Amino acid sequence: MNYILETQNLTKNYGKFRALNGLTMHIPQGAIYGFVGKNGAGKTTLIRLICGLQTPDNGTYSLYGIDFKQKEIKKSRRRMGAVVETPAIYMEMTAKENLKQQSLILGLPSDDGLEDLLKLVGLENTGKKKAKNFSLGMRQRLGIAIALVGDPDFLVLDEPINGLDPQGIIEIRELILKLNRERNITVLISSHILDELSRLATHYGIIDEGCMVKELSAKELEAACRKKIHITVTDTKALCIVLDEMAVEYKVDSQTQADIFEKVNVSKLAEKLSPYGCEIISMQEQDESLEGFYMNLVGGKKNA
C-alpha cells in the first residue's frame, strides 16, 4: 500500500507537557483519514509537525516516502495544502484577492484556475464582498480554496467544521467528498466530532494523550460496530448448540449472555431451546456507534 504520510514514534514536548508520545500512523494514498481525539490529544501538534511549523523531539515522519530530514521534503510539502486551526484569510480582501495573494506567496507564474477554485468551493458569486463580511462557513470554504492554490494532492484540515451551523457542516462535508472522489485528493481531517467523521472517513486513527490507540479502515470499523442482538438466556451452552445447528454467527459473553450477529426468529429460537430446558430472558438489538467504539478504546474518558 502507498502511504502519503507515515510517522514512527513521534514525540513532541512543550516544557514538561508531552503533546505527542511515540505516535505512529499511516495515511494511505486516496484516503479520507479521520484523525480522532479529544481536544488536547495531540492532533494539532501532529499537523504542525508535518507542515514544517515545528520539529519533533524524537521519532521521524515521511511525506510521499521522503524523510522530513531530507532536503527534498520541501518539494513534498509543496504537494500539501493545509488549514491549521483557523483559515489564513486576509479579512479586508475579497475571495479572489485572497487566492491571488496565496498564488503570489507560492510564486506561481499566473493566477489561472482561481475562478475555477472559487466555483469549486461555492464562492464564485461573492464579487467584491470582503472576507470580513463572510459567514463562518464561507470563510472555512475560502480557507480550503486557499489551501488548494498550487493544486496539492494532500489536504490537511484541522477541525474544519468547528462552530459551523448544520448547513455549513453539510457544505464542508460535500466539498471534502468532491475533492476526494473527483480530484483524487487524499484528506487528513482532525476532529472530535465523531458522528460527522463517520459520514466521511475511509480510514481512522484514534489518538489519546499523544499516543495512537488504534488505526483501522472504515470497513474494519463497520465490522467492529455492526448490528447485533444481545441475548440473555438461562444457559449459553444450550444456546451455542442451537445456534450452531442454525448456522448463525455468535459470540458468548458469559454463562447467560451472548451476542448474535444475524437476525433470528425469536419464536423459532425459543422452540429449539425448549428441549434443553433453556429459556430466553431478554433480547436487545444493539448498534455501536463510532463514539461508543472510541469511548471503549480510550477507557471511557470524557470526549471533549
mmCIF file of C-alpha atoms in Angstrom, residues 99-219:
data_model
loop_
_atom_site.group_PDB
_atom_site.id
_atom_site.type_symbol
_atom_site.label_atom_id
_atom_site.label_comp_id
_atom_site.label_asym_id
_atom_site.label_seq_id
_atom_site.Cartn_x
_atom_site.Cartn_y
_atom_site.Cartn_z
ATOM 1 C CA LEU A 99 -6.461 33.439 -3.766
ATOM 2 C CA LYS A 100 -4.270 35.804 -5.800
ATOM 3 C CA GLN A 101 -2.258 36.616 -2.681
ATOM 4 C CA GLN A 102 -1.695 32.921 -1.998
ATOM 5 C CA SER A 103 -0.657 32.440 -5.619
ATOM 6 C CA LEU A 104 1.974 35.189 -5.188
ATOM 7 C CA ILE A 105 3.235 33.650 -1.929
ATOM 8 C CA LEU A 106 3.716 30.306 -3.674
ATOM 9 C CA GLY A 107 5.494 32.002 -6.564
ATOM 10 C CA LEU A 108 3.102 30.657 -9.163
ATOM 11 C CA PRO A 109 3.627 32.065 -12.690
ATOM 12 C CA SER A 110 -0.042 33.003 -13.182
ATOM 13 C CA ASP A 111 -3.370 33.067 -11.435
ATOM 14 C CA ASP A 112 -5.062 30.792 -13.978
ATOM 15 C CA GLY A 113 -7.609 28.494 -12.406
ATOM 16 C CA LEU A 114 -8.541 30.750 -9.485
ATOM 17 C CA GLU A 115 -12.057 31.290 -10.833
ATOM 18 C CA ASP A 116 -12.453 27.518 -11.042
ATOM 19 C CA LEU A 117 -11.357 27.208 -7.404
ATOM 20 C CA LEU A 118 -13.930 29.780 -6.313
ATOM 21 C CA LYS A 119 -16.604 27.844 -8.185
ATOM 22 C CA LEU A 120 -15.427 24.592 -6.647
ATOM 23 C CA VAL A 121 -15.952 25.926 -3.103
ATOM 24 C CA GLY A 122 -19.165 27.784 -3.966
ATOM 25 C CA LEU A 123 -17.794 31.325 -3.689
ATOM 26 C CA GLU A 124 -17.877 32.329 -7.366
ATOM 27 C CA ASN A 125 -20.640 34.912 -6.805
ATOM 28 C CA THR A 126 -19.121 36.790 -3.855
ATOM 29 C CA GLY A 127 -17.728 39.505 -6.148
ATOM 30 C CA LYS A 128 -16.324 42.497 -4.242
ATOM 31 C CA LYS A 129 -17.613 41.320 -0.877
ATOM 32 C CA LYS A 130 -14.773 41.340 1.643
ATOM 33 C CA ALA A 131 -13.953 38.220 3.674
ATOM 34 C CA LYS A 132 -14.732 40.051 6.925
ATOM 35 C CA ASN A 133 -18.377 40.053 5.835
ATOM 36 C CA PHE A 134 -18.447 36.308 5.066
ATOM 37 C CA SER A 135 -20.256 33.814 7.257
ATOM 38 C CA LEU A 136 -18.142 31.340 9.222
ATOM 39 C CA GLY A 137 -18.940 28.606 6.706
ATOM 40 C CA MET A 138 -17.924 30.822 3.779
ATOM 41 C CA ARG A 139 -14.634 31.655 5.497
ATOM 42 C CA GLN A 140 -13.980 27.969 6.065
ATOM 43 C CA ARG A 141 -14.604 27.211 2.384
ATOM 44 C CA LEU A 142 -12.365 30.127 1.411
ATOM 45 C CA GLY A 143 -9.657 28.715 3.679
ATOM 46 C CA ILE A 144 -9.909 25.398 1.852
ATOM 47 C CA ALA A 145 -9.750 27.184 -1.511
ATOM 48 C CA ILE A 146 -6.575 28.980 -0.387
ATOM 49 C CA ALA A 147 -5.110 25.609 0.656
ATOM 50 C CA LEU A 148 -5.910 24.286 -2.833
ATOM 51 C CA VAL A 149 -3.945 27.003 -4.651
ATOM 52 C CA GLY A 150 -0.979 25.235 -6.218
ATOM 53 C CA ASP A 151 -3.034 22.099 -6.923
ATOM 54 C CA PRO A 152 -1.983 19.912 -3.950
ATOM 55 C CA ASP A 153 -2.918 16.240 -3.797
ATOM 56 C CA PHE A 154 -2.836 16.042 0.018
ATOM 57 C CA LEU A 155 -5.173 18.275 2.026
ATOM 58 C CA VAL A 156 -4.855 18.673 5.812
ATOM 59 C CA LEU A 157 -7.839 20.103 7.692
ATOM 60 C CA ASP A 158 -7.717 20.853 11.414
ATOM 61 C CA GLU A 159 -11.239 20.795 12.941
ATOM 62 C CA PRO A 160 -12.869 22.073 9.696
ATOM 63 C CA ILE A 161 -16.465 22.076 10.991
ATOM 64 C CA ASN A 162 -15.904 23.607 14.427
ATOM 65 C CA GLY A 163 -18.576 26.201 15.139
ATOM 66 C CA LEU A 164 -20.459 25.701 11.873
ATOM 67 C CA ASP A 165 -24.243 25.525 11.676
ATOM 68 C CA PRO A 166 -25.859 22.401 10.162
ATOM 69 C CA GLN A 167 -25.927 23.897 6.649
ATOM 70 C CA GLY A 168 -22.257 24.870 6.894
ATOM 71 C CA ILE A 169 -21.350 21.362 8.039
ATOM 72 C CA ILE A 170 -23.159 19.817 5.068
ATOM 73 C CA GLU A 171 -21.386 22.173 2.636
ATOM 74 C CA ILE A 172 -17.933 21.322 4.027
ATOM 75 C CA ARG A 173 -18.741 17.603 4.004
ATOM 76 C CA GLU A 174 -19.871 17.666 0.369
ATOM 77 C CA LEU A 175 -16.805 19.692 -0.625
ATOM 78 C CA ILE A 176 -14.408 17.230 1.034
ATOM 79 C CA LEU A 177 -16.108 14.270 -0.641
ATOM 80 C CA LYS A 178 -15.960 16.015 -4.001
ATOM 81 C CA LEU A 179 -12.247 16.799 -3.640
ATOM 82 C CA ASN A 180 -11.516 13.200 -2.725
ATOM 83 C CA ARG A 181 -13.673 11.495 -5.342
ATOM 84 C CA GLU A 182 -13.304 13.848 -8.307
ATOM 85 C CA ARG A 183 -9.808 15.219 -7.771
ATOM 86 C CA ASN A 184 -8.267 12.179 -6.048
ATOM 87 C CA ILE A 185 -7.050 14.354 -3.165
ATOM 88 C CA THR A 186 -6.013 12.497 -0.017
ATOM 89 C CA VAL A 187 -7.508 14.237 3.019
ATOM 90 C CA LEU A 188 -6.466 14.242 6.676
ATOM 91 C CA ILE A 189 -9.264 15.567 8.886
ATOM 92 C CA SER A 190 -8.583 16.139 12.556
ATOM 93 C CA SER A 191 -11.803 16.289 14.566
ATOM 94 C CA HIS A 192 -13.528 15.380 17.802
ATOM 95 C CA ILE A 193 -16.998 15.481 16.176
ATOM 96 C CA LEU A 194 -17.264 11.755 15.641
ATOM 97 C CA ASP A 195 -20.707 11.496 14.075
ATOM 98 C CA GLU A 196 -19.685 13.778 11.211
ATOM 99 C CA LEU A 197 -16.399 11.937 10.651
ATOM 100 C CA SER A 198 -18.298 8.675 10.268
ATOM 101 C CA ARG A 199 -20.059 10.159 7.202
ATOM 102 C CA LEU A 200 -16.752 10.911 5.505
ATOM 103 C CA ALA A 201 -13.789 8.835 6.562
ATOM 104 C CA THR A 202 -12.413 5.803 4.752
ATOM 105 C CA HIS A 203 -9.759 5.299 7.453
ATOM 106 C CA TYR A 204 -9.389 6.277 11.096
ATOM 107 C CA GLY A 205 -6.591 6.975 13.534
ATOM 108 C CA ILE A 206 -7.687 7.236 17.159
ATOM 109 C CA ILE A 207 -5.309 9.235 19.355
ATOM 110 C CA ASP A 208 -5.329 9.724 23.114
ATOM 111 C CA GLU A 209 -2.771 11.593 25.228
ATOM 112 C CA GLY A 210 -0.355 11.772 22.305
ATOM 113 C CA CYS A 211 -0.455 8.030 21.558
ATOM 114 C CA MET A 212 -2.059 6.206 18.652
ATOM 115 C CA VAL A 213 -4.628 3.918 20.258
ATOM 116 C CA LYS A 214 -5.802 2.268 17.037
ATOM 117 C CA GLU A 215 -5.753 2.635 13.258
ATOM 118 C CA LEU A 216 -8.429 0.950 11.173
ATOM 119 C CA SER A 217 -10.336 1.229 7.914
ATOM 120 C CA ALA A 218 -13.997 2.180 7.673
ATOM 121 C CA LYS A 219 -14.771 -1.449 6.757
#
